[in-house]
mmCIF file of C-alpha atoms in Angstrom:
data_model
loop_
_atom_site.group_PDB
_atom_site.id
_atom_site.type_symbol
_atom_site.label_atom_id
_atom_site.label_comp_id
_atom_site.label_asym_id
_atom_site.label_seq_id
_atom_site.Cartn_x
_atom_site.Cartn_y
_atom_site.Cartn_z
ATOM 1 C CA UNK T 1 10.226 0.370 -18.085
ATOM 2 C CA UNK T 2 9.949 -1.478 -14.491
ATOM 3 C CA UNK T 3 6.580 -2.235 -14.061
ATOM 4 C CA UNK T 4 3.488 -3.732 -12.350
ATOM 5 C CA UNK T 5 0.918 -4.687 -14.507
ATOM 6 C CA UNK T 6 -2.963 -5.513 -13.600
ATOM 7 C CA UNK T 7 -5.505 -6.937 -15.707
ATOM 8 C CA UNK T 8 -7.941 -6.147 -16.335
ATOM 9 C CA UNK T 9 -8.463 -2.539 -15.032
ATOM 10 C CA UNK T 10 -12.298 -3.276 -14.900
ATOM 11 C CA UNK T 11 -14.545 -6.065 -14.396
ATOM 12 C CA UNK T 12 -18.151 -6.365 -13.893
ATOM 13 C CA UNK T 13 -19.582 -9.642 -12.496
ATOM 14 C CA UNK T 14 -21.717 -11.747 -11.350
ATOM 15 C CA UNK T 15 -22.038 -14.061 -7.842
ATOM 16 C CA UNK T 16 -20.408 -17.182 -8.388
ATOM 17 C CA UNK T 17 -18.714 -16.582 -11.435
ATOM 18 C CA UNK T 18 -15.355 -17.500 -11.429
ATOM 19 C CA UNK T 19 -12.813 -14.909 -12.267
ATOM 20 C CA UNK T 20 -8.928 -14.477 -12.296
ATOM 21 C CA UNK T 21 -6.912 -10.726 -12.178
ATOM 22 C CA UNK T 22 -3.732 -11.330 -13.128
ATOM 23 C CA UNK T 23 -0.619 -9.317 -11.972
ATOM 24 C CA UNK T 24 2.925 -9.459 -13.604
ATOM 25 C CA UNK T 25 6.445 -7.607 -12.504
ATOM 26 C CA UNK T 26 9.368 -7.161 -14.616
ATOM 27 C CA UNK T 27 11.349 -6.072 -11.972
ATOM 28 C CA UNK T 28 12.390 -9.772 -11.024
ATOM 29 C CA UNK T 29 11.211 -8.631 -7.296
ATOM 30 C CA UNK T 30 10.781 -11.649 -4.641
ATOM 31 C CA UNK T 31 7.859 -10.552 -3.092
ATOM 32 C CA UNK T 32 4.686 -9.726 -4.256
ATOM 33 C CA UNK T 33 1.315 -8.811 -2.544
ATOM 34 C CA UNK T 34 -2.237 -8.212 -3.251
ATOM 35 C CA UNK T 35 -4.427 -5.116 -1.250
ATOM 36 C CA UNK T 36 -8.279 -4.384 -1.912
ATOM 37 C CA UNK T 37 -9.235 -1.032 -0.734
ATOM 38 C CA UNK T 38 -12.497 -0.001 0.404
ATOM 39 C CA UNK T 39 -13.748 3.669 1.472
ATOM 40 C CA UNK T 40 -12.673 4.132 4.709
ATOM 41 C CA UNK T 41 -11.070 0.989 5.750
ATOM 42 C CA UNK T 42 -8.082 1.528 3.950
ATOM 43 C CA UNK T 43 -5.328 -0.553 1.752
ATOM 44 C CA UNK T 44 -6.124 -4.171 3.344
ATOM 45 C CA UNK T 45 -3.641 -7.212 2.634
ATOM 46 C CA UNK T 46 -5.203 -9.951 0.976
ATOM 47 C CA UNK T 47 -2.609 -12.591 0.273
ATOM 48 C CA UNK T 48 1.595 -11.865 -0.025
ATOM 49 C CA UNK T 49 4.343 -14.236 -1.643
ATOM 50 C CA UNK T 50 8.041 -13.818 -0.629
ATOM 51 C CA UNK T 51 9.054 -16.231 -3.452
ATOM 52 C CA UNK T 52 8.188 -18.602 -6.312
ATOM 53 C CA UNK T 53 5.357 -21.487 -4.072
ATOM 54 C CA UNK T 54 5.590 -19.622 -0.913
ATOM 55 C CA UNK T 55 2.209 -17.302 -0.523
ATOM 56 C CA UNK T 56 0.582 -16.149 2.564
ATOM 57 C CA UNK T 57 -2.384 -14.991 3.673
ATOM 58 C CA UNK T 58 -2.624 -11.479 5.024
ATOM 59 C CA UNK T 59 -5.074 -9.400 6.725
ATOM 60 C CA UNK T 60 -8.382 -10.434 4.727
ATOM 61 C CA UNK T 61 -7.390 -13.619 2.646
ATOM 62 C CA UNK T 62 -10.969 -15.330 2.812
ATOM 63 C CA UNK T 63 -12.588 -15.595 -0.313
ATOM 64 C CA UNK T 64 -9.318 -15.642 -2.303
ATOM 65 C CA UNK T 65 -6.803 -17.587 -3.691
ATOM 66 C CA UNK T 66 -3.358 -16.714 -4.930
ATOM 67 C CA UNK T 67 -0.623 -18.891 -6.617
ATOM 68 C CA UNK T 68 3.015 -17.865 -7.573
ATOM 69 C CA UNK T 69 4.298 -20.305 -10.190
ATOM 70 C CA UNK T 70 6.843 -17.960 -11.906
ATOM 71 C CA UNK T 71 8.436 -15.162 -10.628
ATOM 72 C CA UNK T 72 6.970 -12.625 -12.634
ATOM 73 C CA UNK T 73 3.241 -13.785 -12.019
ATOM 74 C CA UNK T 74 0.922 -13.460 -9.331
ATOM 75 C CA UNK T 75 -2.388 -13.865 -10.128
ATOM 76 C CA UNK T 76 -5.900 -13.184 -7.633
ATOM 77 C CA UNK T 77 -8.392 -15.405 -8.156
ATOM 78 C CA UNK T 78 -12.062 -15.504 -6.771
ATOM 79 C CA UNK T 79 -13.704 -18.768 -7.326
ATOM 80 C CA UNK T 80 -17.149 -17.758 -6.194
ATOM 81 C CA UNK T 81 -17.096 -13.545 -5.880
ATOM 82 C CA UNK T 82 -19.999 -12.406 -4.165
ATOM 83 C CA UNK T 83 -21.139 -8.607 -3.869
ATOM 84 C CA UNK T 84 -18.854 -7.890 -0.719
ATOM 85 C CA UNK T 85 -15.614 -8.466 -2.690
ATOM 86 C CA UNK T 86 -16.515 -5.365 -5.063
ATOM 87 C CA UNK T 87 -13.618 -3.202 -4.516
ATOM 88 C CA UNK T 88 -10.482 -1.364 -5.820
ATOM 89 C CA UNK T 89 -7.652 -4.273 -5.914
ATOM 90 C CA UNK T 90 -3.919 -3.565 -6.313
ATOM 91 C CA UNK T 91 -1.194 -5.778 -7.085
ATOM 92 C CA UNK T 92 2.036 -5.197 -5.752
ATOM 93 C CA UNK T 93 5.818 -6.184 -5.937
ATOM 94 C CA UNK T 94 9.266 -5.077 -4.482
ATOM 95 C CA UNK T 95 11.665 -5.909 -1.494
ATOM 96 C CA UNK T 96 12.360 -3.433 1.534
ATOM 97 C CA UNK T 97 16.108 -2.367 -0.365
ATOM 98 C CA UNK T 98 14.451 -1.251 -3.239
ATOM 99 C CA UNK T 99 11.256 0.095 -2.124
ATOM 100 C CA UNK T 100 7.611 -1.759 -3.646
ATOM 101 C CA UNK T 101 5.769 -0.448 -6.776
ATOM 102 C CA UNK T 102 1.623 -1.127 -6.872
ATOM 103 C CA UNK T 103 -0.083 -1.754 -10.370
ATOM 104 C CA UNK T 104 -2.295 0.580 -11.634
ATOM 105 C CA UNK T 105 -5.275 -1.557 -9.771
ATOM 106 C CA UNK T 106 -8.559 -2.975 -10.680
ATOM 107 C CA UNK T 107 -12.040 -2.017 -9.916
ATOM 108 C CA UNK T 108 -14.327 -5.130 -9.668
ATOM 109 C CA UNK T 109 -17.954 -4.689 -9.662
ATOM 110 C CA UNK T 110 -19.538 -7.798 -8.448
ATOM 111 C CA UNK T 111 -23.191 -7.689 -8.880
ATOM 112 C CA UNK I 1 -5.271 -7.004 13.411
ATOM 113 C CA UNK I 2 -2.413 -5.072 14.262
ATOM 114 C CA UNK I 3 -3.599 -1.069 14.714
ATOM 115 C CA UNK I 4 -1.935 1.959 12.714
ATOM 116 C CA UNK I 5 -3.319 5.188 12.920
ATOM 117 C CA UNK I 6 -2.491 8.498 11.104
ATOM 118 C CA UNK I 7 -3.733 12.073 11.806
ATOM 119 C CA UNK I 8 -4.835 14.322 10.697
ATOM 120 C CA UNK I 9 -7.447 12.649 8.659
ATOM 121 C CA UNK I 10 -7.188 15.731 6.295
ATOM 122 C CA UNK I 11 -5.624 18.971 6.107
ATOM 123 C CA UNK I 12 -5.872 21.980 3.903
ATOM 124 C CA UNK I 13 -3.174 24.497 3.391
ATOM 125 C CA UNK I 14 -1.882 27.509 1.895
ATOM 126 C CA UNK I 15 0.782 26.835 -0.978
ATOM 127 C CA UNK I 16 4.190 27.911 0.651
ATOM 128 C CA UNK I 17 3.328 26.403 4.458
ATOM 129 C CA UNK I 18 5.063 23.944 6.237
ATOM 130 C CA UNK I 19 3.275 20.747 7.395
ATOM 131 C CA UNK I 20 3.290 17.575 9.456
ATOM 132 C CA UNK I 21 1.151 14.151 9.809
ATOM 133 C CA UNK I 22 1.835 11.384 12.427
ATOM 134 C CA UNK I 23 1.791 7.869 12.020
ATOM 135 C CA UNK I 24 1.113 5.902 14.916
ATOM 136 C CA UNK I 25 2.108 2.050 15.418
ATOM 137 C CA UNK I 26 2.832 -0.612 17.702
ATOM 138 C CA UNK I 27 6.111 -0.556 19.401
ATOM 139 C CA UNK I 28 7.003 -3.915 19.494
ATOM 140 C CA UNK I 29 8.673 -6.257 16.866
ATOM 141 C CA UNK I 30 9.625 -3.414 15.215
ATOM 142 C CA UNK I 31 10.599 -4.334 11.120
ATOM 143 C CA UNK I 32 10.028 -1.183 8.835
ATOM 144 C CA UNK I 33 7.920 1.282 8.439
ATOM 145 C CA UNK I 34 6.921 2.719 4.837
ATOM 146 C CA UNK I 35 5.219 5.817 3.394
ATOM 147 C CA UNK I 36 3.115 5.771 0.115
ATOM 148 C CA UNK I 37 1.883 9.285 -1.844
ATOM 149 C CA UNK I 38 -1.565 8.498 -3.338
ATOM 150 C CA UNK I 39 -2.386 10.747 -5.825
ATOM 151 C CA UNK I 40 -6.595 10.535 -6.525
ATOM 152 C CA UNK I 41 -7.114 7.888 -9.397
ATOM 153 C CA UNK I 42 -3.482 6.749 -9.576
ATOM 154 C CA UNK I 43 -1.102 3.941 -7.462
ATOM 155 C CA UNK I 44 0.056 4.525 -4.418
ATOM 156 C CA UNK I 45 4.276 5.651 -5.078
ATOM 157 C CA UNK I 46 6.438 4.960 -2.349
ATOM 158 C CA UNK I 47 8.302 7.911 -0.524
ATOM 159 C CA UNK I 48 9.976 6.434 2.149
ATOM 160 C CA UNK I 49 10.962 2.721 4.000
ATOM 161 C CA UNK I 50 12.525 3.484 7.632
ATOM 162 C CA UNK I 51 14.181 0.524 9.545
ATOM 163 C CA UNK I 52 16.203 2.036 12.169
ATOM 164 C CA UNK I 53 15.200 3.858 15.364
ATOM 165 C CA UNK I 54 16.166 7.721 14.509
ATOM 166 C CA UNK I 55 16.275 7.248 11.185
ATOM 167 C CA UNK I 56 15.409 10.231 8.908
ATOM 168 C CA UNK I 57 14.992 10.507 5.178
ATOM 169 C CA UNK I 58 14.484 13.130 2.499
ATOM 170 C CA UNK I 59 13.001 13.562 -0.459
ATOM 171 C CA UNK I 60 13.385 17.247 -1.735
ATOM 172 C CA UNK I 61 11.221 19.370 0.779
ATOM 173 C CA UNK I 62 9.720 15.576 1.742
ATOM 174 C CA UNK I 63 10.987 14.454 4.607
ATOM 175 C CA UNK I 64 10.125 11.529 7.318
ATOM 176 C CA UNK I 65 11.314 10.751 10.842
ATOM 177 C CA UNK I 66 11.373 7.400 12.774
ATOM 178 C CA UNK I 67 10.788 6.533 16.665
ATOM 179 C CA UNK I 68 10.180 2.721 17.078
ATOM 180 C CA UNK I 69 10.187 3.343 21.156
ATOM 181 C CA UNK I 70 7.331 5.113 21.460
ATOM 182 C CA UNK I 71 5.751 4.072 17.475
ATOM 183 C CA UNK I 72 5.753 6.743 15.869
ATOM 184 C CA UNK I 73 6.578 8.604 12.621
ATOM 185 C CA UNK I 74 6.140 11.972 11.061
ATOM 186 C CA UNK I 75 6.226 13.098 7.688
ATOM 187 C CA UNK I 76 6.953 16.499 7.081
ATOM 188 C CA UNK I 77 6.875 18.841 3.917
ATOM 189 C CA UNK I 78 8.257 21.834 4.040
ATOM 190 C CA UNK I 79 6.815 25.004 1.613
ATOM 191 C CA UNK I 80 3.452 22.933 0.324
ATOM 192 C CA UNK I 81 2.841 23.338 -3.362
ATOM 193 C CA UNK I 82 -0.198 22.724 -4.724
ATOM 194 C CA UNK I 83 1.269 19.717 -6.464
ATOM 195 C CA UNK I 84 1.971 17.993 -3.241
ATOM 196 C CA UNK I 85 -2.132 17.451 -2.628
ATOM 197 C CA UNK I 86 -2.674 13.699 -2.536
ATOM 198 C CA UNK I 87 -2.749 11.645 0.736
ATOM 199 C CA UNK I 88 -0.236 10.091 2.563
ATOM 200 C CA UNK I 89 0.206 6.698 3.444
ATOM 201 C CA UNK I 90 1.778 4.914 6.203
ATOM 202 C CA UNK I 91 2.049 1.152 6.403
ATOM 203 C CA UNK I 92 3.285 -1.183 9.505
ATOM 204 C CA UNK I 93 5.512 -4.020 7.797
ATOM 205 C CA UNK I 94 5.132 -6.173 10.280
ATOM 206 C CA UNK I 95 7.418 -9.236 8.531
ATOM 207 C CA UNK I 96 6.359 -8.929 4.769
ATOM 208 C CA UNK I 97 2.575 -8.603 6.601
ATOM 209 C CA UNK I 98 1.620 -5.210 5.569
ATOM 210 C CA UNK I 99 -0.925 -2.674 7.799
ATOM 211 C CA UNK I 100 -1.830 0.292 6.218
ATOM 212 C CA UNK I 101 -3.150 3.208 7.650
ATOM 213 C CA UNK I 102 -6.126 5.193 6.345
ATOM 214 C CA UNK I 103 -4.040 8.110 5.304
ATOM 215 C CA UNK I 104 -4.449 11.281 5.442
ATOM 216 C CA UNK I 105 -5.570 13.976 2.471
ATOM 217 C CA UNK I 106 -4.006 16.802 1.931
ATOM 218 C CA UNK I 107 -5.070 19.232 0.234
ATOM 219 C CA UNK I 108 -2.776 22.310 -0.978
ATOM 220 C CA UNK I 109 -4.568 25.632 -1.626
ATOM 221 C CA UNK I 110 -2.932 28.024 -4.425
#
């Protein structure tokens, strides 16, 4: 079954503590692309990758890092999360011919 | 920060009516525009990517139009079913740099 797949669905945390969600595609898409959604701001870009080593930042990127070593893997990471980055994060992959597919997301609590 | 808006912010109709929502966007540099269904506590699922001026899709009674001119799109579904309640995304793809609207909820009535 083509897929995006998130993990974990939920995390609870505290400031500073390093954490990683990782995102996968077996859809051998291109491009992949991380949103955090907030009540009433909308899906926000964080970071996007058209390929494997290319990533860029979108809309909000500070705070984050991304890296795409492998095609299928595109994982968020928060080095120091602090209580403003607790939101509902989706990973997503797909190419404008064949339409883009979002994970099933992950709510981080950061406390 | 490039500006998309949508309206209505919500709507509520009878099952069996007809209904519209705009999606507004900048005009220039025009690259694709795409539609998302977000059902509550699910992922958004995409319903349509436009690229051409005048282009119109369908999906079953779903169906989206396309003015890059003026920025603008409208999403139209014909006979609402209370099944069709979620809201509806746009997003600017502005180069692989995504801007999403807020969407707008609908809300289907039985």
């Amino acid at each position: 079954e083509a897929q995006v797949t998130q993990n974990p669905r939920y995390l609870i945390t505290v400031t500073g503590k390093k954490l990683t969600v990782t995102c996968s595609q077996n859809m051998n898409h291109e491009y992949m692309s991380w949103y955090r959604q907030d009540p009433g701001l909308g899906l926000r870009q964080i970071y996007y990758s058209m390929n494997v080593e290319v990533t860029d930042k979108g809309d909000v990127p500070e705070g984050y890092k991304v890296s795409r070593k492998e095609k299928r893997n595109f994982p968020l990471i928060l080095e120091s999360p602090s209580p403003n980055q607790t939101s509902l994060y989706f990973c997503a992959s797909g190419g404008l011919n064949v339409g883009y597919t979002f994970g099933s997301g992950t709510r981080l609590t950061v406390v | 920060i490039l500006n998309v808006e949508q309206s209505p912010q919500s709507l509520h109709v009878q099952e069996g009516d007809s209904t519209n929502f705009t999606c507004s966007f900048p005009s220039s540099n025009f690259y694709a525009l795409h539609w998302y269904r977000w059902e509550t506590a699910k992922s958004p699922e995409a319903l349509f990517v436009m690229t051409l001026n005048g282009d119109e899709k369908k999906k079953g009674r779903i169906s989206a139009t396309l003015n890059t001119k003026e920025g603008y799109s409208y999403l139209y579904i014909k006979g609402s079913q209370p099944e069709d309640s979620a809201t509806y995304l746009c997003a600017f793809d502005n180069f692989n740099k995504f801007y999403f609207g807020s969407g707008t909820k609908l809300n289907v009535k039985p």
